[in-house]
């Protein structure tokens, strides 16, 4: 399967939302979470396109698994209600569970805290031919402790450097690493939290602690801004996904994942010569 040609406008849109290596000139506040750079302008058509892309990703995943030269790691970061779960359902709903795994990272356990902060992450990276999706990631370790004052500036910079080295190791070992920051606005988060409270089927997702974290909105936005600039590299750049629109969020992620996979030059393994002329009786 060959990648579709990318229009000049689409390429420009992609660059606009990709954090440059080293973060020069980037500011999260300059990126509008309500923007829809990948949208056709027709919500119904966009939803249909997401479904079509999910099927294309499934076909590519089958080839990716057979090829066996690469590993795919997709990181989804974002504030509460940014839509990490919804993006996973929409983008990867057609793929075979035989070749796809998802990890939803929570606060580290006592055992995990007894090791370096990347120890538990390295144990959950994809093997050859596998898709792995991280719902939250090692970036929580330069968000929560930074906002809460558990890390000072020197320790934070050290962790940024360790993350960059870790991700370079993964990429140099055949991992295709895609990092998405799902960017929503404060008012959109308020609406989504209220929906969770009001809907009995969603109430289980809500925690009173979410409101305490919401009070730290500005501090978390500043922490995200800093980490995006410090850890967007040539081998593992960040893409900011404007995510006030759930449909657009899914469309943008699905498009970029499909395009990246299609550009890998995936191929089936060479035929076994012993199969030539073989007839099953």
Coordinates of N, CA, C and O in Angstrom, one line a residue, residues 52-195:
X52 N -12.9 5.0 7.6 CA -12.1 4.5 6.4 C -10.6 4.3 6.8 O -10.0 3.3 6.4
X53 N -10.1 5.3 7.5 CA -8.7 5.3 7.9 C -8.5 4.2 8.8 O -7.4 3.5 8.8
X54 N -9.4 3.9 9.7 CA -9.2 2.8 10.7 C -9.1 1.4 9.9 O -8.3 0.6 10.3
X55 N -9.8 1.3 8.8 CA -9.7 0.1 8.0 C -8.4 0.0 7.3 O -7.8 -1.0 7.2
X56 N -7.9 1.2 6.8 CA -6.6 1.2 6.2 C -5.5 0.9 7.2 O -4.5 0.2 6.8
X57 N -5.6 1.4 8.4 CA -4.6 1.1 9.4 C -4.6 -0.4 9.7 O -3.6 -1.0 10.0
X58 N -5.8 -1.0 9.7 CA -5.9 -2.5 9.9 C -5.1 -3.2 8.9 O -4.4 -4.2 9.2
X59 N -5.3 -2.8 7.6 CA -4.6 -3.5 6.5 C -3.1 -3.3 6.7 O -2.3 -4.2 6.5
X60 N -2.7 -2.1 7.0 CA -1.3 -1.8 7.2 C -0.7 -2.6 8.4 O 0.4 -3.0 8.4
X61 N -1.5 -2.7 9.5 CA -1.1 -3.4 10.7 C -0.8 -4.9 10.3 O 0.2 -5.5 10.8
X62 N -1.6 -5.5 9.5 CA -1.4 -6.9 9.1 C 0.0 -7.0 8.3 O 0.8 -7.9 8.6
X63 N 0.2 -6.1 7.5 CA 1.5 -6.0 6.7 C 2.7 -5.7 7.7 O 3.8 -6.3 7.6
X64 N 2.5 -4.8 8.6 CA 3.5 -4.4 9.6 C 3.9 -5.6 10.4 O 5.1 -5.9 10.7
X65 N 2.9 -6.4 10.8 CA 3.1 -7.6 11.6 C 3.9 -8.6 10.8 O 4.9 -9.3 11.4
X66 N 3.6 -8.8 9.6 CA 4.3 -9.8 8.7 C 5.7 -9.4 8.4 O 6.6 -10.2 8.4
X67 N 5.8 -8.1 8.2 CA 7.1 -7.5 7.8 C 8.2 -7.7 9.0 O 9.3 -8.2 8.7
X68 N 7.8 -7.4 10.2 CA 8.6 -7.6 11.4 C 9.8 -6.8 11.5 O 10.6 -7.1 12.4
X69 N 10.1 -5.8 10.7 CA 11.3 -5.0 10.8 C 11.1 -3.8 11.8 O 12.1 -3.3 12.3
X70 N 9.9 -3.5 12.1 CA 9.6 -2.3 12.9 C 8.8 -2.6 14.1 O 8.1 -3.6 14.2
X71 N 8.7 -1.6 15.0 CA 7.8 -1.6 16.1 C 7.1 -0.2 16.1 O 7.8 0.8 15.8
X72 N 5.9 -0.1 16.5 CA 5.2 1.2 16.5 C 4.8 1.5 18.0 O 4.1 0.7 18.6
X73 N 5.2 2.6 18.5 CA 4.8 3.1 19.8 C 4.1 4.4 19.6 O 4.7 5.4 19.2
X74 N 2.8 4.5 20.0 CA 2.0 5.7 19.9 C 1.8 6.2 21.4 O 1.2 5.4 22.2
X75 N 2.2 7.4 21.7 CA 2.0 8.0 23.0 C 0.9 9.0 22.9 O 0.9 9.9 22.0
X76 N -0.1 8.9 23.8 CA -1.2 9.9 23.9 C -1.1 10.6 25.2 O -1.3 9.9 26.3
X77 N -0.8 11.8 25.2 CA -0.8 12.7 26.4 C -1.9 13.7 26.3 O -2.3 14.1 25.3
X78 N -2.3 14.1 27.5 CA -3.3 15.2 27.5 C -3.9 15.3 28.9 O -3.8 14.4 29.7
X79 N -4.6 16.4 29.2 CA -5.2 16.6 30.5 C -6.4 15.7 30.6 O -6.8 15.0 29.6
X80 N -7.0 15.6 31.8 CA -8.2 14.9 32.0 C -9.3 15.3 31.0 O -9.4 16.5 30.7
X81 N -10.0 14.3 30.4 CA -11.0 14.5 29.4 C -10.5 14.9 28.0 O -11.3 15.2 27.1
X82 N -9.2 14.9 27.8 CA -8.7 15.3 26.5 C -9.1 14.3 25.4 O -9.1 14.6 24.2
X83 N -9.4 13.0 25.8 CA -9.9 12.1 24.8 C -9.0 11.0 24.4 O -9.1 10.4 23.3
X84 N -8.1 10.6 25.3 CA -7.2 9.5 25.0 C -7.9 8.2 24.7 O -7.6 7.5 23.7
X85 N -8.8 7.9 25.6 CA -9.6 6.6 25.4 C -10.4 6.6 24.1 O -10.4 5.7 23.3
X86 N -11.0 7.8 23.8 CA -11.8 7.9 22.6 C -11.0 7.8 21.4 O -11.4 7.2 20.4
X87 N -9.8 8.4 21.4 CA -9.0 8.3 20.2 C -8.5 6.9 20.0 O -8.5 6.4 18.8
X88 N -8.2 6.1 21.0 CA -7.8 4.7 20.8 C -8.9 3.9 20.2 O -8.7 3.1 19.3
X89 N -10.1 4.1 20.7 CA -11.3 3.4 20.2 C -11.5 3.7 18.7 O -11.7 2.8 17.9
X90 N -11.4 4.9 18.4 CA -11.7 5.3 17.0 C -10.7 4.9 16.0 O -11.0 4.5 14.9
X91 N -9.4 5.1 16.4 CA -8.3 5.0 15.4 C -7.9 3.5 15.2 O -7.6 3.1 14.1
X92 N -8.0 2.8 16.3 CA -7.5 1.4 16.3 C -8.6 0.3 16.5 O -8.3 -0.8 16.7
X93 N -9.8 0.7 16.2 CA -10.9 -0.2 16.5 C -10.9 -1.4 15.5 O -11.5 -2.4 15.8
X94 N -10.3 -1.2 14.3 CA -10.4 -2.3 13.3 C -9.2 -3.2 13.4 O -9.2 -4.3 12.8
X95 N -8.2 -2.9 14.2 CA -6.9 -3.7 14.2 C -7.1 -4.9 15.0 O -7.8 -5.0 16.0
X96 N -6.3 -5.9 14.6 CA -6.3 -7.2 15.3 C -5.7 -7.1 16.7 O -4.6 -6.6 16.8
X97 N -6.3 -7.6 17.7 CA -5.7 -7.6 19.0 C -4.5 -8.5 19.1 O -3.7 -8.3 20.1
X98 N -4.2 -9.3 18.1 CA -3.1 -10.2 18.1 C -1.8 -9.4 18.0 O -0.7 -9.8 18.4
X99 N -1.9 -8.2 17.3 CA -0.7 -7.4 17.1 C -0.7 -6.0 17.7 O 0.1 -5.2 17.3
X100 N -1.7 -5.8 18.6 CA -1.8 -4.4 19.2 C -2.0 -4.6 20.7 O -2.8 -5.4 21.2
X101 N -1.2 -3.8 21.4 CA -1.4 -3.8 22.9 C -1.5 -2.3 23.4 O -1.0 -1.4 22.8
X102 N -2.3 -2.1 24.5 CA -2.5 -0.8 25.0 C -2.1 -0.9 26.5 O -2.5 -1.8 27.2
X103 N -1.4 0.2 27.0 CA -1.1 0.3 28.4 C -1.7 1.6 28.9 O -1.4 2.7 28.3
X104 N -2.5 1.6 29.9 CA -3.0 2.9 30.5 C -2.2 3.1 31.8 O -2.4 2.4 32.8
X105 N -1.3 4.1 31.8 CA -0.4 4.3 32.9 C -1.1 5.0 34.1 O -1.8 6.0 33.9
X106 N -0.9 4.5 35.3 CA -1.4 5.1 36.5 C -0.2 5.6 37.3 O 0.9 5.5 36.9
X107 N -0.5 6.1 38.5 CA 0.6 6.5 39.4 C 1.4 5.2 39.7 O 1.0 4.1 39.8
X108 N 2.8 5.4 39.8 CA 3.7 4.3 40.0 C 3.4 3.6 41.3 O 3.0 4.2 42.3
X109 N 3.6 2.2 41.3 CA 3.5 1.4 42.5 C 4.7 1.6 43.4 O 5.7 2.2 43.0
X110 N 4.7 1.0 44.6 CA 5.8 1.0 45.4 C 7.1 0.4 44.8 O 8.2 0.9 44.9
X111 N 6.8 -0.7 44.1 CA 7.9 -1.4 43.4 C 8.5 -0.5 42.3 O 9.7 -0.4 42.1
X112 N 7.6 0.1 41.5 CA 8.1 1.0 40.4 C 8.8 2.2 41.0 O 9.8 2.6 40.4
X113 N 8.4 2.7 42.1 CA 9.1 3.9 42.7 C 10.5 3.5 43.2 O 11.3 4.4 43.3
X114 N 10.7 2.3 43.4 CA 12.0 1.8 43.9 C 13.0 1.7 42.8 O 14.2 1.5 43.1
X115 N 12.6 1.9 41.6 CA 13.5 1.9 40.4 C 13.5 3.3 39.8 O 12.8 4.2 40.2
X116 N 14.3 3.5 38.8 CA 14.3 4.8 38.0 C 13.0 4.9 37.3 O 12.3 3.9 37.0
X117 N 12.6 6.1 37.0 CA 11.3 6.4 36.5 C 11.0 5.8 35.1 O 9.8 5.6 34.8
X118 N 12.0 5.4 34.4 CA 11.8 4.8 33.1 C 11.8 3.3 33.1 O 11.5 2.7 32.1
X119 N 12.0 2.7 34.3 CA 12.1 1.3 34.4 C 10.8 0.6 34.0 O 10.8 -0.4 33.2
X120 N 9.7 1.1 34.5 CA 8.5 0.4 34.2 C 8.0 0.7 32.7 O 7.4 -0.2 32.1
X121 N 8.5 1.8 32.1 CA 8.1 2.1 30.8 C 8.9 1.2 29.8 O 8.3 0.6 28.8
X122 N 10.1 1.0 30.1 CA 11.0 0.2 29.1 C 10.4 -1.3 29.1 O 10.6 -2.0 28.1
X123 N 9.8 -1.7 30.1 CA 9.2 -3.1 30.2 C 8.0 -3.2 29.3 O 7.5 -4.3 29.1
X124 N 7.4 -2.1 28.9 CA 6.2 -2.1 28.1 C 6.3 -1.3 26.8 O 5.5 -0.5 26.5
X125 N 7.3 -1.6 26.1 CA 7.5 -1.1 24.7 C 7.3 -2.2 23.7 O 7.4 -3.4 24.1
X126 N 6.9 -1.9 22.5 CA 6.5 -2.9 21.5 C 7.7 -3.8 21.1 O 8.8 -3.4 21.0
X127 N 7.3 -5.1 20.8 CA 8.3 -6.0 20.2 C 8.2 -5.8 18.7 O 7.3 -5.1 18.2
X128 N 9.1 -6.5 17.9 CA 9.1 -6.4 16.5 C 7.7 -6.8 15.9 O 7.2 -7.8 16.3
X129 N 7.2 -6.0 15.0 CA 5.9 -6.3 14.4 C 4.7 -5.9 15.1 O 3.6 -6.1 14.7
X130 N 4.9 -5.3 16.3 CA 3.7 -5.0 17.2 C 3.4 -3.5 17.2 O 4.3 -2.6 17.2
X131 N 2.1 -3.2 17.4 CA 1.7 -1.8 17.7 C 1.5 -1.7 19.2 O 1.0 -2.6 19.9
X132 N 2.0 -0.7 19.9 CA 1.8 -0.4 21.3 C 1.3 1.0 21.4 O 1.8 1.9 20.8
X133 N 0.2 1.1 22.2 CA -0.4 2.5 22.5 C -0.3 2.7 24.0 O -0.7 1.9 24.8
X134 N 0.4 3.8 24.3 CA 0.4 4.2 25.7 C -0.6 5.4 26.0 O -0.5 6.4 25.4
X135 N -1.5 5.1 26.9 CA -2.5 6.0 27.3 C -1.9 6.7 28.5 O -1.8 6.1 29.6
X136 N -1.4 7.9 28.4 CA -0.4 8.6 29.3 C 0.9 7.9 29.1 O 1.0 6.9 28.4
X137 N 2.0 8.3 29.7 CA 3.3 7.8 29.4 C 4.3 8.3 30.5 O 3.9 8.8 31.5
X138 N 5.6 8.1 30.1 CA 6.6 8.6 31.0 C 6.6 10.1 31.2 O 7.3 10.6 32.1
X139 N 5.9 10.8 30.3 CA 5.8 12.2 30.5 C 5.0 12.7 31.7 O 5.1 13.8 32.1
X140 N 4.3 11.8 32.3 CA 3.6 12.1 33.6 C 4.7 12.4 34.6 O 4.4 13.2 35.6
X141 N 5.9 11.9 34.4 CA 7.0 12.0 35.4 C 7.7 13.4 35.3 O 8.6 13.7 36.0
X142 N 7.3 14.2 34.2 CA 7.8 15.5 34.2 C 6.6 16.5 34.1 O 6.7 17.6 33.6
X143 N 5.4 16.0 34.6 CA 4.2 16.8 34.7 C 3.8 16.9 36.2 O 4.0 18.0 36.8
X144 N 3.3 15.8 36.7 CA 2.8 15.8 38.1 C 3.9 16.3 39.1 O 3.6 17.2 39.9
X145 N 5.1 15.7 39.1 CA 6.0 16.1 40.2 C 6.5 17.6 39.9 O 6.9 18.2 40.9
X146 N 6.5 18.0 38.7 CA 6.9 19.4 38.4 C 5.9 20.4 39.0 O 6.2 21.3 39.7
X147 N 4.6 20.1 38.7 CA 3.5 21.0 39.1 C 3.4 21.0 40.6 O 3.2 22.0 41.3
X148 N 3.6 19.8 41.2 CA 3.5 19.7 42.7 C 4.8 20.1 43.4 O 4.8 20.0 44.7
X149 N 5.8 20.4 42.7 CA 7.0 20.9 43.4 C 8.0 19.8 43.9 O 8.9 20.1 44.6
X150 N 7.8 18.6 43.4 CA 8.6 17.5 43.9 C 9.9 17.4 43.1 O 10.9 16.8 43.5
X151 N 10.0 18.1 41.9 CA 11.2 18.2 41.2 C 11.6 19.7 41.0 O 10.8 20.5 40.7
X152 N 12.9 19.9 41.2 CA 13.4 21.3 40.9 C 13.8 21.4 39.5 O 13.7 20.5 38.7
X153 N 14.2 22.6 39.1 CA 14.6 22.9 37.7 C 15.7 22.0 37.2 O 15.7 21.5 36.1
X154 N 16.7 21.7 38.0 CA 17.8 20.9 37.6 C 17.4 19.4 37.4 O 17.8 18.8 36.4
X155 N 16.6 18.9 38.4 CA 16.1 17.5 38.2 C 15.2 17.4 37.0 O 15.2 16.4 36.3
X156 N 14.4 18.4 36.8 CA 13.5 18.3 35.6 C 14.3 18.3 34.3 O 14.0 17.5 33.4
X157 N 15.3 19.2 34.2 CA 16.1 19.2 33.0 C 16.8 17.8 32.8 O 17.0 17.4 31.7
X158 N 17.3 17.2 33.9 CA 17.9 15.9 33.9 C 17.0 14.9 33.3 O 17.3 14.1 32.5
X159 N 15.7 14.9 33.8 CA 14.7 14.0 33.3 C 14.4 14.2 31.8 O 14.3 13.2 31.0
X160 N 14.4 15.4 31.4 CA 14.2 15.7 29.9 C 15.3 15.0 29.1 O 15.0 14.4 28.1
X161 N 16.5 15.2 29.6 CA 17.6 14.6 28.8 C 17.6 13.1 28.8 O 17.9 12.4 27.8
X162 N 17.2 12.5 30.0 CA 17.1 11.0 30.1 C 16.0 10.5 29.2 O 16.1 9.5 28.5
X163 N 14.9 11.2 29.1 CA 13.8 10.9 28.2 C 14.3 10.9 26.7 O 14.0 10.0 25.9
X164 N 15.0 12.0 26.3 CA 15.4 12.1 25.0 C 16.4 10.9 24.6 O 16.3 10.4 23.5
X165 N 17.3 10.6 25.6 CA 18.2 9.5 25.3 C 17.4 8.1 25.2 O 17.8 7.3 24.4
X166 N 16.5 7.9 26.1 CA 15.7 6.7 26.1 C 14.9 6.6 24.7 O 14.9 5.5 24.1
X167 N 14.3 7.7 24.3 CA 13.6 7.6 23.0 C 14.5 7.4 21.8 O 14.1 6.7 20.8
X168 N 15.7 8.0 21.9 CA 16.7 7.7 20.8 C 17.0 6.3 20.8 O 17.2 5.7 19.7
X169 N 17.2 5.7 21.9 CA 17.5 4.2 22.0 C 16.4 3.4 21.3 O 16.7 2.5 20.5
X170 N 15.2 3.8 21.6 CA 14.0 3.0 21.0 C 14.0 3.2 19.5 O 13.9 2.2 18.7
X171 N 14.2 4.5 19.0 CA 14.1 4.7 17.6 C 15.3 4.1 16.8 O 15.1 3.6 15.7
X172 N 16.5 4.1 17.4 CA 17.6 3.5 16.8 C 17.5 2.0 16.8 O 18.3 1.3 16.0
X173 N 16.6 1.4 17.6 CA 16.4 0.0 17.6 C 15.1 -0.5 16.8 O 14.6 -1.5 17.0
X174 N 14.7 0.4 15.9 CA 13.6 0.1 15.0 C 12.2 0.5 15.5 O 11.2 0.1 14.8
X175 N 12.1 1.3 16.5 CA 10.8 1.7 17.0 C 10.4 3.0 16.2 O 11.1 4.0 16.2
X176 N 9.2 3.0 15.7 CA 8.6 4.2 15.1 C 7.8 4.8 16.2 O 6.8 4.3 16.7
X177 N 8.2 6.0 16.7 CA 7.6 6.6 17.9 C 6.8 7.8 17.4 O 7.4 8.8 16.8
X178 N 5.5 7.8 17.8 CA 4.6 8.9 17.4 C 4.1 9.5 18.7 O 3.4 8.7 19.5
X179 N 4.3 10.8 19.0 CA 3.9 11.4 20.3 C 2.8 12.5 20.0 O 3.1 13.4 19.3
X180 N 1.7 12.3 20.5 CA 0.5 13.2 20.4 C 0.1 13.8 21.7 O -0.2 13.1 22.7
X181 N 0.1 15.1 21.7 CA -0.4 15.9 22.9 C -1.8 16.3 22.5 O -2.0 17.2 21.6
X182 N -2.8 15.8 23.1 CA -4.2 16.2 22.8 C -4.6 17.4 23.6 O -4.7 17.5 24.8
X183 N -4.7 18.5 22.8 CA -4.8 19.9 23.3 C -6.3 20.3 23.4 O -6.9 20.6 22.3
X184 N -6.8 20.5 24.6 CA -8.2 21.0 24.7 C -8.2 22.3 25.6 O -7.2 22.5 26.3
X185 N -9.2 23.0 25.4 CA -9.3 24.3 26.1 C -9.9 24.1 27.5 O -10.6 23.1 27.8
X186 N -9.8 25.1 28.4 CA -10.3 24.9 29.7 C -11.8 24.9 29.8 O -12.4 24.1 30.6
X187 N -12.5 25.6 28.9 CA -13.9 25.6 28.9 C -14.4 24.2 28.4 O -15.4 23.7 28.9
X188 N -13.7 23.7 27.4 CA -14.1 22.4 26.9 C -14.0 21.3 28.0 O -14.8 20.4 28.1
X189 N -12.9 21.4 28.7 CA -12.7 20.4 29.8 C -13.8 20.6 30.9 O -14.4 19.6 31.4
X190 N -14.2 21.8 31.2 CA -15.3 22.0 32.1 C -16.6 21.3 31.6 O -17.3 20.6 32.4
X191 N -16.9 21.5 30.3 CA -18.1 20.8 29.8 C -18.0 19.3 29.9 O -19.0 18.6 30.2
X192 N -16.9 18.8 29.6 CA -16.7 17.3 29.6 C -16.8 16.7 31.0 O -17.3 15.7 31.2
X193 N -16.2 17.4 31.9 CA -16.3 17.0 33.3 C -17.7 17.0 33.8 O -18.2 16.1 34.5
X194 N -18.5 18.1 33.4 CA -19.9 18.2 33.8 C -20.7 17.0 33.2 O -21.6 16.5 33.8
X195 N -20.4 16.7 31.9 CA -21.0 15.5 31.3 C -20.8 14.3 32.1 O -21.8 13.4 32.2

